[in-house]
Amino acid sequence: MPRRRNGIHNGLVGARGLVGRDYLAHPRLRQEYETEIAPRTEVALSRILRKVPLLPPRRVMDLGAGTGAVGRVIHGLYPEVELVAVDRVAGPGILVADVLRCVRPAGVSGLFDLIVAANLLNELERHLDVPGRAALVAGWCRELLQSDGLCLLIEPALRETSRALLGVRDRLLSAGLKVLAPCLYQGLCPALQRDRDWCHDSAEILVSGRSRVDFSYLILTHALPHVEPTQYRVVSDPMKDKGRLRLFVCGPQGRHQIMRLDRDRTDANRAMDAARRGDILRLPETLVLTVNTRIGPQTVLKLEAVGSPRV
Ligand SMILES: C[S@@+](CC[C@H](N)C(=O)[O-])C[C@H]1O[C@@H](n2cnc3c(N)ncnc32)[C@H](O)[C@@H]1O
């Protein structure tokens, strides 16, 4: 039976008429957000932190904290953490501030090991264009982040919001920041070359009757992460058709399609069968990547257990 969509779902995911409005000040919409949307943020953040294990942060800033989804995950993983949760709408545990008016909220001092802005940037689109949003994030990283800290941006996996995040990414890299994950490539994002492409991750976890949570994210650092030339991120779902298996992968040489004919399936390349969106696949250093690279019976592929390079 089709699910009945409530006001918050239509307002943020469907027609998106609520985006940028103070919907969390409305008790019914707040309740719907809490039950329908916030669990998806928790699933997305939990997945990111499983893939990219962090040193336990001491101080975390949650910008656009909403109903506290980020804080619940962070406190669950790091019970000792000091969390500063900021939102322009008041709520339990919230420091009320407008991120458009100040980089550092009044009364907050010092630097943070981790800044998280989950589903906030797209809420600012009526006030800030993509370069403006990039400048805002650059300000957070400059004024609030420890020199070895991380800034995590999560956005909905809609084509427009995801591409806007990639546009923010490219501008931040031009401004000197680096990306730790999901990108293993510090050049201009290849997904922006064609209008129809974007980049997102997925968590295969059941939330509110749906089987998968899609989201786009970016982890920024000041320092250049160490990436092996053989590390490639899987950036598509497996595409299985007509006796072959294809994947898009993105790594130190950009974004490429790899393809293996079913008859070429061997123990050496069987990691391709298990590879899922977001995983890191090791390709042989000698493999010449083209737009459609054939994985042969002798091509040795390996899946990495943890999905991130070292900081
Ligand atoms: C989609 S919700 C995300 C809430 C939470 N981070 C999550 O992912 O579940 C966006 C939040 O950003 C807040 N917000 C929007 N514009 C803001 C601004 N200019 N300053 C501070 N918070 C803002 C909204 O009030 C809302 O709580």
PDB file of N, CA, C and O and ligand atoms in Angstrom, residues 12 20-24 33 37-38 41 62-70 86-89 97-101 117-120 122-124 127, ligand 1:
ATOM      1  N   LEU A  12       9.693  19.145   2.889  1.00  0.00           N
ATOM      2  CA  LEU A  12      11.158  19.118   2.808  1.00  0.00           C
ATOM      3  C   LEU A  12      11.683  18.252   1.673  1.00  0.00           C
ATOM      4  O   LEU A  12      12.775  18.496   1.161  1.00  0.00           O
ATOM      5  N   GLY A  20      13.761  26.293   4.525  1.00  0.00           N
ATOM      6  CA  GLY A  20      14.152  27.654   4.887  1.00  0.00           C
ATOM      7  C   GLY A  20      13.149  28.350   5.795  1.00  0.00           C
ATOM      8  O   GLY A  20      13.366  29.486   6.198  1.00  0.00           O
ATOM      9  N   ARG A  21      12.031  27.665   6.122  1.00  0.00           N
ATOM     10  CA  ARG A  21      11.025  28.272   7.014  1.00  0.00           C
ATOM     11  C   ARG A  21      11.230  27.735   8.435  1.00  0.00           C
ATOM     12  O   ARG A  21      11.882  26.716   8.626  1.00  0.00           O
ATOM     13  N   ASP A  22      10.565  28.385   9.395  1.00  0.00           N
ATOM     14  CA  ASP A  22      10.718  27.961  10.794  1.00  0.00           C
ATOM     15  C   ASP A  22       9.723  26.854  11.143  1.00  0.00           C
ATOM     16  O   ASP A  22       8.965  26.953  12.105  1.00  0.00           O
ATOM     17  N   TYR A  23       9.730  25.772  10.374  1.00  0.00           N
ATOM     18  CA  TYR A  23       8.735  24.706  10.580  1.00  0.00           C
ATOM     19  C   TYR A  23       8.899  24.011  11.936  1.00  0.00           C
ATOM     20  O   TYR A  23       7.945  23.494  12.488  1.00  0.00           O
ATOM     21  N   LEU A  24      10.103  24.042  12.496  1.00  0.00           N
ATOM     22  CA  LEU A  24      10.277  23.355  13.786  1.00  0.00           C
ATOM     23  C   LEU A  24       9.659  24.135  14.948  1.00  0.00           C
ATOM     24  O   LEU A  24       9.556  23.613  16.054  1.00  0.00           O
ATOM     25  N   TYR A  33       8.694  15.940  12.062  1.00  0.00           N
ATOM     26  CA  TYR A  33      10.136  15.935  11.757  1.00  0.00           C
ATOM     27  C   TYR A  33      10.853  14.912  12.633  1.00  0.00           C
ATOM     28  O   TYR A  33      11.670  14.113  12.162  1.00  0.00           O
ATOM     29  N   ILE A  37      11.803  12.398   9.790  1.00  0.00           N
ATOM     30  CA  ILE A  37      13.031  12.835   9.104  1.00  0.00           C
ATOM     31  C   ILE A  37      14.274  12.631   9.974  1.00  0.00           C
ATOM     32  O   ILE A  37      15.304  12.137   9.494  1.00  0.00           O
ATOM     33  N   ALA A  38      14.193  13.026  11.249  1.00  0.00           N
ATOM     34  CA  ALA A  38      15.389  12.963  12.101  1.00  0.00           C
ATOM     35  C   ALA A  38      16.009  11.553  12.160  1.00  0.00           C
ATOM     36  O   ALA A  38      17.244  11.429  12.140  1.00  0.00           O
ATOM     37  N   THR A  41      18.504  11.172   9.467  1.00  0.00           N
ATOM     38  CA  THR A  41      19.795  11.826   9.740  1.00  0.00           C
ATOM     39  C   THR A  41      20.642  10.923  10.629  1.00  0.00           C
ATOM     40  O   THR A  41      21.855  10.778  10.425  1.00  0.00           O
ATOM     41  N   ASP A  62      27.192  21.313  16.497  1.00  0.00           N
ATOM     42  CA  ASP A  62      26.133  20.836  15.597  1.00  0.00           C
ATOM     43  C   ASP A  62      25.363  22.066  15.122  1.00  0.00           C
ATOM     44  O   ASP A  62      24.611  22.670  15.896  1.00  0.00           O
ATOM     45  N   LEU A  63      25.564  22.434  13.869  1.00  0.00           N
ATOM     46  CA  LEU A  63      24.927  23.640  13.333  1.00  0.00           C
ATOM     47  C   LEU A  63      23.627  23.261  12.624  1.00  0.00           C
ATOM     48  O   LEU A  63      23.610  22.324  11.826  1.00  0.00           O
ATOM     49  N   GLY A  64      22.551  23.982  12.901  1.00  0.00           N
ATOM     50  CA  GLY A  64      21.235  23.613  12.360  1.00  0.00           C
ATOM     51  C   GLY A  64      20.791  22.312  12.994  1.00  0.00           C
ATOM     52  O   GLY A  64      20.381  21.369  12.317  1.00  0.00           O
ATOM     53  N   ALA A  65      20.870  22.265  14.326  1.00  0.00           N
ATOM     54  CA  ALA A  65      20.726  20.998  15.067  1.00  0.00           C
ATOM     55  C   ALA A  65      19.311  20.440  15.045  1.00  0.00           C
ATOM     56  O   ALA A  65      19.115  19.237  15.251  1.00  0.00           O
ATOM     57  N   GLY A  66      18.312  21.299  14.817  1.00  0.00           N
ATOM     58  CA  GLY A  66      16.932  20.815  14.721  1.00  0.00           C
ATOM     59  C   GLY A  66      16.487  20.102  15.978  1.00  0.00           C
ATOM     60  O   GLY A  66      16.570  20.640  17.087  1.00  0.00           O
ATOM     61  N   THR A  67      16.029  18.860  15.833  1.00  0.00           N
ATOM     62  CA  THR A  67      15.520  18.107  16.984  1.00  0.00           C
ATOM     63  C   THR A  67      16.603  17.215  17.599  1.00  0.00           C
ATOM     64  O   THR A  67      16.294  16.297  18.353  1.00  0.00           O
ATOM     65  N   GLY A  68      17.863  17.453  17.243  1.00  0.00           N
ATOM     66  CA  GLY A  68      18.961  16.808  17.976  1.00  0.00           C
ATOM     67  C   GLY A  68      19.417  15.460  17.448  1.00  0.00           C
ATOM     68  O   GLY A  68      20.065  14.695  18.173  1.00  0.00           O
ATOM     69  N   ALA A  69      19.136  15.159  16.179  1.00  0.00           N
ATOM     70  CA  ALA A  69      19.523  13.851  15.627  1.00  0.00           C
ATOM     71  C   ALA A  69      21.038  13.645  15.694  1.00  0.00           C
ATOM     72  O   ALA A  69      21.521  12.576  16.092  1.00  0.00           O
ATOM     73  N   VAL A  70      21.783  14.676  15.316  1.00  0.00           N
ATOM     74  CA  VAL A  70      23.250  14.554  15.307  1.00  0.00           C
ATOM     75  C   VAL A  70      23.756  14.321  16.728  1.00  0.00           C
ATOM     76  O   VAL A  70      24.589  13.447  16.981  1.00  0.00           O
ATOM     77  N   VAL A  86      23.376  24.275  17.838  1.00  0.00           N
ATOM     78  CA  VAL A  86      22.931  25.622  17.466  1.00  0.00           C
ATOM     79  C   VAL A  86      21.783  25.526  16.470  1.00  0.00           C
ATOM     80  O   VAL A  86      21.843  24.730  15.527  1.00  0.00           O
ATOM     81  N   ASP A  87      20.760  26.317  16.674  1.00  0.00           N
ATOM     82  CA  ASP A  87      19.677  26.399  15.678  1.00  0.00           C
ATOM     83  C   ASP A  87      19.012  27.761  15.842  1.00  0.00           C
ATOM     84  O   ASP A  87      19.070  28.371  16.906  1.00  0.00           O
ATOM     85  N   ARG A  88      18.367  28.217  14.780  1.00  0.00           N
ATOM     86  CA  ARG A  88      17.672  29.505  14.937  1.00  0.00           C
ATOM     87  C   ARG A  88      16.309  29.314  15.578  1.00  0.00           C
ATOM     88  O   ARG A  88      15.690  30.279  16.012  1.00  0.00           O
ATOM     89  N   VAL A  89      15.837  28.047  15.647  1.00  0.00           N
ATOM     90  CA  VAL A  89      14.575  27.755  16.334  1.00  0.00           C
ATOM     91  C   VAL A  89      14.906  27.138  17.698  1.00  0.00           C
ATOM     92  O   VAL A  89      15.702  26.193  17.782  1.00  0.00           O
ATOM     93  N   ALA A  97      20.772  30.676  17.654  1.00  0.00           N
ATOM     94  CA  ALA A  97      21.588  31.612  16.874  1.00  0.00           C
ATOM     95  C   ALA A  97      21.283  31.386  15.401  1.00  0.00           C
ATOM     96  O   ALA A  97      20.904  30.284  14.996  1.00  0.00           O
ATOM     97  N   ASP A  98      21.455  32.447  14.625  1.00  0.00           N
ATOM     98  CA  ASP A  98      21.236  32.377  13.180  1.00  0.00           C
ATOM     99  C   ASP A  98      22.607  32.301  12.511  1.00  0.00           C
ATOM    100  O   ASP A  98      23.403  33.235  12.630  1.00  0.00           O
ATOM    101  N   VAL A  99      22.878  31.209  11.811  1.00  0.00           N
ATOM    102  CA  VAL A  99      24.216  31.035  11.222  1.00  0.00           C
ATOM    103  C   VAL A  99      24.488  32.056  10.119  1.00  0.00           C
ATOM    104  O   VAL A  99      25.632  32.235   9.714  1.00  0.00           O
ATOM    105  N   LEU A 100      23.421  32.703   9.626  1.00  0.00           N
ATOM    106  CA  LEU A 100      23.634  33.718   8.591  1.00  0.00           C
ATOM    107  C   LEU A 100      24.112  35.034   9.195  1.00  0.00           C
ATOM    108  O   LEU A 100      24.629  35.894   8.498  1.00  0.00           O
ATOM    109  N   ARG A 101      23.920  35.179  10.496  1.00  0.00           N
ATOM    110  CA  ARG A 101      24.270  36.454  11.130  1.00  0.00           C
ATOM    111  C   ARG A 101      25.629  36.426  11.789  1.00  0.00           C
ATOM    112  O   ARG A 101      26.255  37.466  11.982  1.00  0.00           O
ATOM    113  N   ALA A 117      27.136  19.974  10.077  1.00  0.00           N
ATOM    114  CA  ALA A 117      25.970  20.732   9.602  1.00  0.00           C
ATOM    115  C   ALA A 117      25.156  19.755   8.757  1.00  0.00           C
ATOM    116  O   ALA A 117      25.486  19.497   7.599  1.00  0.00           O
ATOM    117  N   ALA A 118      24.132  19.174   9.364  1.00  0.00           N
ATOM    118  CA  ALA A 118      23.346  18.144   8.672  1.00  0.00           C
ATOM    119  C   ALA A 118      22.064  18.762   8.135  1.00  0.00           C
ATOM    120  O   ALA A 118      21.243  19.274   8.905  1.00  0.00           O
ATOM    121  N   ASN A 119      21.913  18.732   6.834  1.00  0.00           N
ATOM    122  CA  ASN A 119      20.705  19.222   6.161  1.00  0.00           C
ATOM    123  C   ASN A 119      20.446  20.695   6.443  1.00  0.00           C
ATOM    124  O   ASN A 119      19.295  21.130   6.504  1.00  0.00           O
ATOM    125  N   LEU A 120      21.517  21.439   6.625  1.00  0.00           N
ATOM    126  CA  LEU A 120      21.406  22.876   6.881  1.00  0.00           C
ATOM    127  C   LEU A 120      21.647  23.698   5.618  1.00  0.00           C
ATOM    128  O   LEU A 120      20.895  24.630   5.325  1.00  0.00           O
ATOM    129  N   ASN A 122      21.180  23.443   2.448  1.00  0.00           N
ATOM    130  CA  ASN A 122      20.095  23.636   1.469  1.00  0.00           C
ATOM    131  C   ASN A 122      18.989  24.527   2.024  1.00  0.00           C
ATOM    132  O   ASN A 122      18.218  25.105   1.273  1.00  0.00           O
ATOM    133  N   GLU A 123      18.927  24.634   3.361  1.00  0.00           N
ATOM    134  CA  GLU A 123      17.920  25.515   3.975  1.00  0.00           C
ATOM    135  C   GLU A 123      18.286  26.986   3.787  1.00  0.00           C
ATOM    136  O   GLU A 123      17.479  27.863   4.033  1.00  0.00           O
ATOM    137  N   LEU A 124      19.532  27.230   3.389  1.00  0.00           N
ATOM    138  CA  LEU A 124      20.000  28.611   3.283  1.00  0.00           C
ATOM    139  C   LEU A 124      19.933  29.127   1.852  1.00  0.00           C
ATOM    140  O   LEU A 124      20.366  30.241   1.570  1.00  0.00           O
ATOM    141  N   HIS A 127      18.905  32.577   0.755  1.00  0.00           N
ATOM    142  CA  HIS A 127      19.724  33.706   1.216  1.00  0.00           C
ATOM    143  C   HIS A 127      21.124  33.691   0.621  1.00  0.00           C
ATOM    144  O   HIS A 127      21.744  34.733   0.459  1.00  0.00           O
TER     145      HIS A 127
HETATM  146  C1  LIG B   1      16.369  20.002   7.862  1.00  0.00           C
HETATM  147  S1  LIG B   1      16.656  20.596   9.465  1.00  0.00           S
HETATM  148  C2  LIG B   1      18.055  19.622   9.975  1.00  0.00           C
HETATM  149  C3  LIG B   1      18.011  19.288  11.426  1.00  0.00           C
HETATM  150  C4  LIG B   1      19.065  18.266  11.842  1.00  0.00           C
HETATM  151  N1  LIG B   1      20.396  18.747  11.593  1.00  0.00           N
HETATM  152  C5  LIG B   1      18.819  16.970  11.104  1.00  0.00           C
HETATM  153  O1  LIG B   1      19.529  16.691  10.126  1.00  0.00           O
HETATM  154  O2  LIG B   1      17.904  16.231  11.487  1.00  0.00           O
HETATM  155  C6  LIG B   1      17.413  22.159   9.184  1.00  0.00           C
HETATM  156  C7  LIG B   1      17.613  22.932  10.457  1.00  0.00           C
HETATM  157  O3  LIG B   1      18.361  24.101  10.154  1.00  0.00           O
HETATM  158  C8  LIG B   1      17.829  25.166  10.916  1.00  0.00           C
HETATM  159  N2  LIG B   1      18.183  26.431  10.271  1.00  0.00           N
HETATM  160  C9  LIG B   1      17.759  26.881   9.070  1.00  0.00           C
HETATM  161  N3  LIG B   1      18.302  28.077   8.817  1.00  0.00           N
HETATM  162  C10 LIG B   1      19.080  28.383   9.880  1.00  0.00           C
HETATM  163  C11 LIG B   1      19.892  29.490  10.208  1.00  0.00           C
HETATM  164  N4  LIG B   1      19.993  30.540   9.379  1.00  0.00           N
HETATM  165  N5  LIG B   1      20.572  29.483  11.377  1.00  0.00           N
HETATM  166  C12 LIG B   1      20.457  28.429  12.224  1.00  0.00           C
HETATM  167  N6  LIG B   1      19.695  27.349  11.964  1.00  0.00           N
HETATM  168  C13 LIG B   1      19.011  27.332  10.807  1.00  0.00           C
HETATM  169  C14 LIG B   1      16.339  24.897  10.921  1.00  0.00           C
HETATM  170  O4  LIG B   1      15.684  25.589  11.965  1.00  0.00           O
HETATM  171  C15 LIG B   1      16.319  23.390  11.092  1.00  0.00           C
HETATM  172  O5  LIG B   1      16.327  23.029  12.439  1.00  0.00           O
END
